[in-house]
CSV table of C-alpha atoms in Angstrom, one decimal:
chain,number,residue,atom,x,y,z
A,1,UNK,CA,34.9,-61.8,-2.9
A,2,UNK,CA,38.5,-63.4,-2.8
A,3,UNK,CA,40.4,-65.3,-5.6
A,4,UNK,CA,41.7,-68.4,-4.3
A,5,UNK,CA,44.5,-70.4,-5.7
A,6,UNK,CA,44.5,-74.0,-6.9
A,7,UNK,CA,46.9,-76.1,-6.9
A,8,UNK,CA,48.9,-75.9,-10.8
A,9,UNK,CA,52.2,-74.0,-11.4
A,10,UNK,CA,51.4,-70.4,-11.1
A,11,UNK,CA,52.1,-68.6,-14.6
A,12,UNK,CA,55.3,-66.6,-15.2
A,13,UNK,CA,55.6,-62.9,-13.5
A,14,UNK,CA,55.2,-61.4,-16.8
A,15,UNK,CA,51.8,-62.4,-17.4
A,16,UNK,CA,50.4,-60.8,-14.2
A,17,UNK,CA,51.9,-57.8,-14.9
A,18,UNK,CA,51.1,-57.8,-18.3
A,19,UNK,CA,46.8,-58.1,-16.9
A,20,UNK,CA,47.8,-55.2,-14.7
A,21,UNK,CA,49.3,-53.1,-17.0
A,22,UNK,CA,46.2,-53.7,-19.2
A,23,UNK,CA,43.7,-52.7,-16.4
A,24,UNK,CA,46.2,-49.5,-15.4
A,25,UNK,CA,46.2,-48.2,-18.8
A,26,UNK,CA,42.9,-49.6,-20.8
A,27,UNK,CA,40.3,-46.9,-18.7
A,28,UNK,CA,42.4,-44.0,-20.3
A,29,UNK,CA,42.3,-45.4,-23.2
A,30,UNK,CA,38.7,-46.0,-23.5
A,31,UNK,CA,37.9,-42.3,-21.7
A,32,UNK,CA,40.1,-40.9,-24.9
A,33,UNK,CA,38.3,-43.2,-27.5
A,34,UNK,CA,34.2,-41.9,-26.4
A,35,UNK,CA,35.2,-38.5,-25.0
A,36,UNK,CA,37.6,-37.2,-26.8
A,37,UNK,CA,38.1,-39.0,-30.0
A,38,UNK,CA,34.4,-39.5,-30.8
A,39,UNK,CA,33.5,-36.0,-29.7
A,40,UNK,CA,31.9,-34.9,-32.4
A,41,UNK,CA,30.4,-38.1,-33.6
A,42,UNK,CA,27.0,-39.6,-34.0
A,43,UNK,CA,25.7,-40.3,-30.6
A,44,UNK,CA,25.6,-43.7,-31.1
A,45,UNK,CA,29.1,-44.3,-32.0
A,46,UNK,CA,30.1,-42.9,-28.8
A,47,UNK,CA,27.6,-44.9,-26.7
A,48,UNK,CA,28.7,-48.0,-28.5
A,49,UNK,CA,32.1,-47.2,-28.2
A,50,UNK,CA,31.6,-46.7,-24.5
A,51,UNK,CA,29.5,-49.7,-23.9
A,52,UNK,CA,31.6,-52.3,-25.8
A,53,UNK,CA,34.4,-51.0,-23.6
A,54,UNK,CA,33.0,-50.6,-20.3
A,55,UNK,CA,32.2,-54.6,-20.8
A,56,UNK,CA,35.6,-55.0,-21.6
A,57,UNK,CA,36.8,-53.0,-18.8
A,58,UNK,CA,34.7,-54.8,-16.5
A,59,UNK,CA,34.9,-58.5,-17.6
A,60,UNK,CA,38.8,-58.7,-17.6
A,61,UNK,CA,39.4,-59.2,-14.4
A,62,UNK,CA,37.2,-61.9,-13.8
A,63,UNK,CA,38.0,-63.6,-17.0
A,64,UNK,CA,41.8,-63.2,-16.0
A,65,UNK,CA,41.5,-64.5,-12.4
A,66,UNK,CA,39.0,-67.8,-13.8
A,67,UNK,CA,40.3,-68.4,-16.8
A,68,UNK,CA,44.2,-67.5,-17.3
A,69,UNK,CA,44.9,-67.7,-13.5
A,70,UNK,CA,42.4,-70.6,-13.2
A,71,UNK,CA,42.0,-69.2,-9.5
A,72,UNK,CA,38.2,-70.2,-7.7
A,73,UNK,CA,36.5,-67.2,-6.0
A,74,UNK,CA,35.8,-67.2,-2.5
A,75,UNK,CA,32.7,-65.1,-1.5
A,76,UNK,CA,33.1,-63.9,1.9
A,77,UNK,CA,30.5,-62.6,4.5
A,78,UNK,CA,29.5,-59.2,4.8
A,79,UNK,CA,32.0,-57.4,6.2
A,80,UNK,CA,31.2,-54.2,8.2
A,81,UNK,CA,34.7,-53.1,9.2
A,82,UNK,CA,35.7,-50.5,8.3
A,83,UNK,CA,32.1,-48.9,7.8
A,84,UNK,CA,32.3,-46.2,10.2
A,85,UNK,CA,35.6,-44.6,8.5
A,86,UNK,CA,34.5,-45.3,5.0
A,87,UNK,CA,31.3,-43.7,5.4
A,88,UNK,CA,32.5,-41.0,7.1
A,89,UNK,CA,34.8,-40.0,4.2
A,90,UNK,CA,32.4,-39.9,1.6
A,91,UNK,CA,30.1,-37.8,3.7
A,92,UNK,CA,33.1,-35.5,4.3
A,93,UNK,CA,34.0,-35.6,1.0
A,94,UNK,CA,30.5,-35.3,-0.7
A,95,UNK,CA,29.4,-32.7,2.0
A,96,UNK,CA,32.8,-30.9,1.2
A,97,UNK,CA,32.4,-30.8,-2.5
A,98,UNK,CA,28.7,-29.7,-2.4
A,99,UNK,CA,29.2,-26.5,0.2
A,100,UNK,CA,32.2,-25.7,-1.9
A,101,UNK,CA,30.3,-25.7,-4.8
A,102,UNK,CA,27.2,-23.6,-3.3
A,103,UNK,CA,29.4,-21.1,-1.5
A,104,UNK,CA,32.2,-20.6,-3.1
A,105,UNK,CA,32.5,-21.7,-7.1
A,106,UNK,CA,28.6,-20.9,-8.4
A,107,UNK,CA,28.8,-17.9,-6.8
A,108,UNK,CA,32.1,-17.0,-8.4
A,109,UNK,CA,31.1,-17.9,-11.5
A,110,UNK,CA,33.7,-20.7,-11.9
A,111,UNK,CA,31.1,-23.2,-13.8
A,112,UNK,CA,29.9,-20.4,-15.9
A,113,UNK,CA,29.8,-20.5,-19.5
A,114,UNK,CA,32.2,-23.5,-21.5
A,115,UNK,CA,32.2,-25.2,-18.5
A,116,UNK,CA,28.2,-25.9,-18.4
A,117,UNK,CA,28.0,-25.5,-22.2
A,118,UNK,CA,30.3,-28.7,-22.3
A,119,UNK,CA,28.0,-30.9,-19.2
A,120,UNK,CA,24.9,-30.1,-21.5
A,121,UNK,CA,26.8,-31.2,-24.4
A,122,UNK,CA,28.1,-34.3,-23.2
A,123,UNK,CA,25.1,-35.1,-21.8
A,124,UNK,CA,22.8,-34.9,-24.7
A,125,UNK,CA,24.9,-36.5,-26.9
A,126,UNK,CA,24.0,-39.7,-24.6
A,127,UNK,CA,20.3,-38.9,-24.5
A,128,UNK,CA,20.5,-37.2,-21.3
A,129,UNK,CA,18.6,-33.6,-21.3
A,130,UNK,CA,16.1,-34.1,-18.9
A,131,UNK,CA,15.2,-34.9,-15.3
A,132,UNK,CA,14.4,-38.7,-15.8
A,133,UNK,CA,16.7,-39.8,-18.0
A,134,UNK,CA,19.8,-37.4,-15.9
A,135,UNK,CA,17.9,-39.4,-12.6
A,136,UNK,CA,18.3,-42.8,-14.1
A,137,UNK,CA,21.9,-42.1,-14.7
A,138,UNK,CA,22.8,-40.7,-11.4
A,139,UNK,CA,21.2,-43.6,-9.3
A,140,UNK,CA,23.1,-45.9,-12.1
A,141,UNK,CA,26.7,-44.4,-11.9
A,142,UNK,CA,25.7,-44.1,-7.9
A,143,UNK,CA,24.9,-47.7,-7.2
A,144,UNK,CA,26.1,-49.6,-9.3
A,145,UNK,CA,28.8,-48.2,-11.5
A,146,UNK,CA,30.8,-47.3,-8.4
A,147,UNK,CA,30.6,-50.8,-7.5
A,148,UNK,CA,31.9,-52.1,-10.4
A,149,UNK,CA,35.0,-49.2,-10.0
A,150,UNK,CA,35.6,-50.6,-6.8
A,151,UNK,CA,35.9,-54.5,-7.5
A,152,UNK,CA,38.3,-53.3,-11.2
A,153,UNK,CA,40.2,-50.7,-8.7
A,154,UNK,CA,40.4,-52.3,-5.4
A,155,UNK,CA,39.5,-56.2,-6.1
A,156,UNK,CA,41.3,-56.7,-8.9
A,157,UNK,CA,44.1,-54.4,-9.5
A,158,UNK,CA,45.4,-52.9,-6.2
A,159,UNK,CA,44.7,-56.8,-5.0
A,160,UNK,CA,47.0,-57.8,-7.5
A,161,UNK,CA,49.5,-55.2,-7.2
A,162,UNK,CA,50.0,-56.0,-3.5
A,163,UNK,CA,51.0,-59.8,-4.4
A,164,UNK,CA,53.9,-58.1,-6.1
A,165,UNK,CA,55.1,-55.1,-4.7
A,166,UNK,CA,55.1,-53.4,-1.6
A,167,UNK,CA,51.9,-52.4,-0.2
A,168,UNK,CA,52.7,-48.7,-0.5
A,169,UNK,CA,53.3,-49.0,-3.8
A,170,UNK,CA,50.9,-51.0,-4.6
A,171,UNK,CA,48.3,-48.0,-2.8
A,172,UNK,CA,49.8,-45.5,-4.9
A,173,UNK,CA,49.9,-47.3,-8.5
A,174,UNK,CA,46.7,-48.5,-8.0
A,175,UNK,CA,45.6,-44.5,-6.9
A,176,UNK,CA,47.1,-42.6,-9.7
A,177,UNK,CA,45.4,-45.4,-12.0
A,178,UNK,CA,42.5,-44.6,-11.2
A,179,UNK,CA,42.9,-40.9,-11.4
A,180,UNK,CA,44.8,-40.9,-14.8
A,181,UNK,CA,41.1,-41.2,-16.7
A,182,UNK,CA,39.5,-39.0,-14.7
A,183,UNK,CA,42.1,-36.1,-15.6
A,184,UNK,CA,41.1,-36.4,-19.2
A,185,UNK,CA,37.2,-35.6,-18.5
A,186,UNK,CA,38.2,-32.4,-16.2
A,187,UNK,CA,41.0,-31.3,-18.8
A,188,UNK,CA,38.1,-31.1,-21.4
A,189,UNK,CA,36.1,-29.5,-19.4
A,190,UNK,CA,38.4,-27.1,-17.5
A,191,UNK,CA,41.7,-27.4,-19.8
A,192,UNK,CA,45.0,-28.6,-19.3
A,193,UNK,CA,46.4,-25.9,-18.1
A,194,UNK,CA,44.0,-25.2,-15.5
A,195,UNK,CA,44.8,-25.7,-12.0
A,196,UNK,CA,41.2,-27.0,-11.3
A,197,UNK,CA,42.1,-30.0,-13.8
A,198,UNK,CA,45.1,-31.2,-11.3
A,199,UNK,CA,43.6,-30.4,-7.9
A,200,UNK,CA,40.5,-32.1,-8.9
A,201,UNK,CA,42.1,-35.0,-10.3
A,202,UNK,CA,44.7,-35.4,-7.0
A,203,UNK,CA,41.4,-35.6,-5.2
A,204,UNK,CA,40.1,-38.8,-7.4
A,205,UNK,CA,43.3,-40.1,-6.4
A,206,UNK,CA,43.2,-39.3,-2.5
A,207,UNK,CA,40.2,-40.7,-2.8
A,208,UNK,CA,41.8,-44.6,-3.9
A,209,UNK,CA,44.2,-44.4,-1.5
A,210,UNK,CA,41.5,-43.9,1.3
A,211,UNK,CA,39.2,-46.6,-0.6
A,212,UNK,CA,42.4,-48.9,-1.0
A,213,UNK,CA,43.1,-48.7,2.7
A,214,UNK,CA,39.8,-49.6,4.0
A,215,UNK,CA,39.5,-52.9,1.5
A,216,UNK,CA,42.8,-53.6,2.4
A,217,UNK,CA,42.3,-53.4,6.5
A,218,UNK,CA,38.4,-55.0,5.7
A,219,UNK,CA,38.9,-57.3,3.0
A,220,UNK,CA,35.7,-56.0,1.7
A,221,UNK,CA,34.0,-54.1,-1.1
A,222,UNK,CA,31.2,-52.8,1.0
A,223,UNK,CA,33.2,-49.7,2.8
A,224,UNK,CA,34.5,-48.5,-0.4
A,225,UNK,CA,31.5,-48.9,-2.4
A,226,UNK,CA,29.4,-46.7,0.1
A,227,UNK,CA,32.0,-44.4,0.2
A,228,UNK,CA,31.8,-44.3,-3.3
A,229,UNK,CA,28.3,-44.0,-3.9
A,230,UNK,CA,28.0,-40.8,-1.6
A,231,UNK,CA,30.8,-39.2,-3.6
A,232,UNK,CA,29.5,-39.9,-6.7
A,233,UNK,CA,25.4,-38.8,-5.5
A,234,UNK,CA,27.2,-35.6,-4.8
A,235,UNK,CA,29.0,-35.0,-8.2
A,236,UNK,CA,25.8,-35.9,-10.0
A,237,UNK,CA,23.5,-33.5,-7.5
A,238,UNK,CA,26.0,-30.3,-8.9
A,239,UNK,CA,26.2,-31.8,-12.4
A,240,UNK,CA,21.8,-31.6,-12.3
A,241,UNK,CA,22.4,-27.9,-10.6
A,242,UNK,CA,24.6,-26.9,-13.9
A,243,UNK,CA,22.0,-28.1,-16.0
A,244,UNK,CA,19.3,-26.3,-14.4
A,245,UNK,CA,20.8,-22.9,-12.8
A,246,UNK,CA,17.2,-21.1,-12.7
């Protein structure tokens, strides 16, 4: 999926920068609202804020491209270039996460106590406390949400930035934006002063860099999506183990 320009005059650069700024900041604001500000609110309010916010987030790029910029979307065929790198990176990261968790962090009690309690409390507030709803959530996030994030961060944010900045800057800015809302989640679990919060956040940013490079080379979301999918699947596997320590 690629935007193609029409023959009408382009809007001022400020319009483009405004859209990019909104796209960079909105996911972090949304995470703060439903994950922190409404943490002690009724579950329906948390889920409502999350659902409405996600609709706004993922609808915004298409609304901006189709109606503000009046560009047409050209859908490319499936491009398998970069798949080896993408899947290899996804397997490397997910495998490393699982090994790190099972052979070091879990035996050392790193996730014991408050961290596990926070995970369970948040999942229960969304009605996820047994295997079936957890599996449904894991499948949705791994298959669907990962694709939507790649469309949002790589196709839109990175794709628009590279038209206005050097390639390296576009990769860096989009990757930091991608990692920013994860910082809030990790800080909620580990604390702002914990090295884990910043190390894991840096890992998310590095993932954003690799996926942006893969997208730039292949001009396709397939590779970044599959790679992202594998990482999310590993996260949910760890999450389920945290919920069922026995």
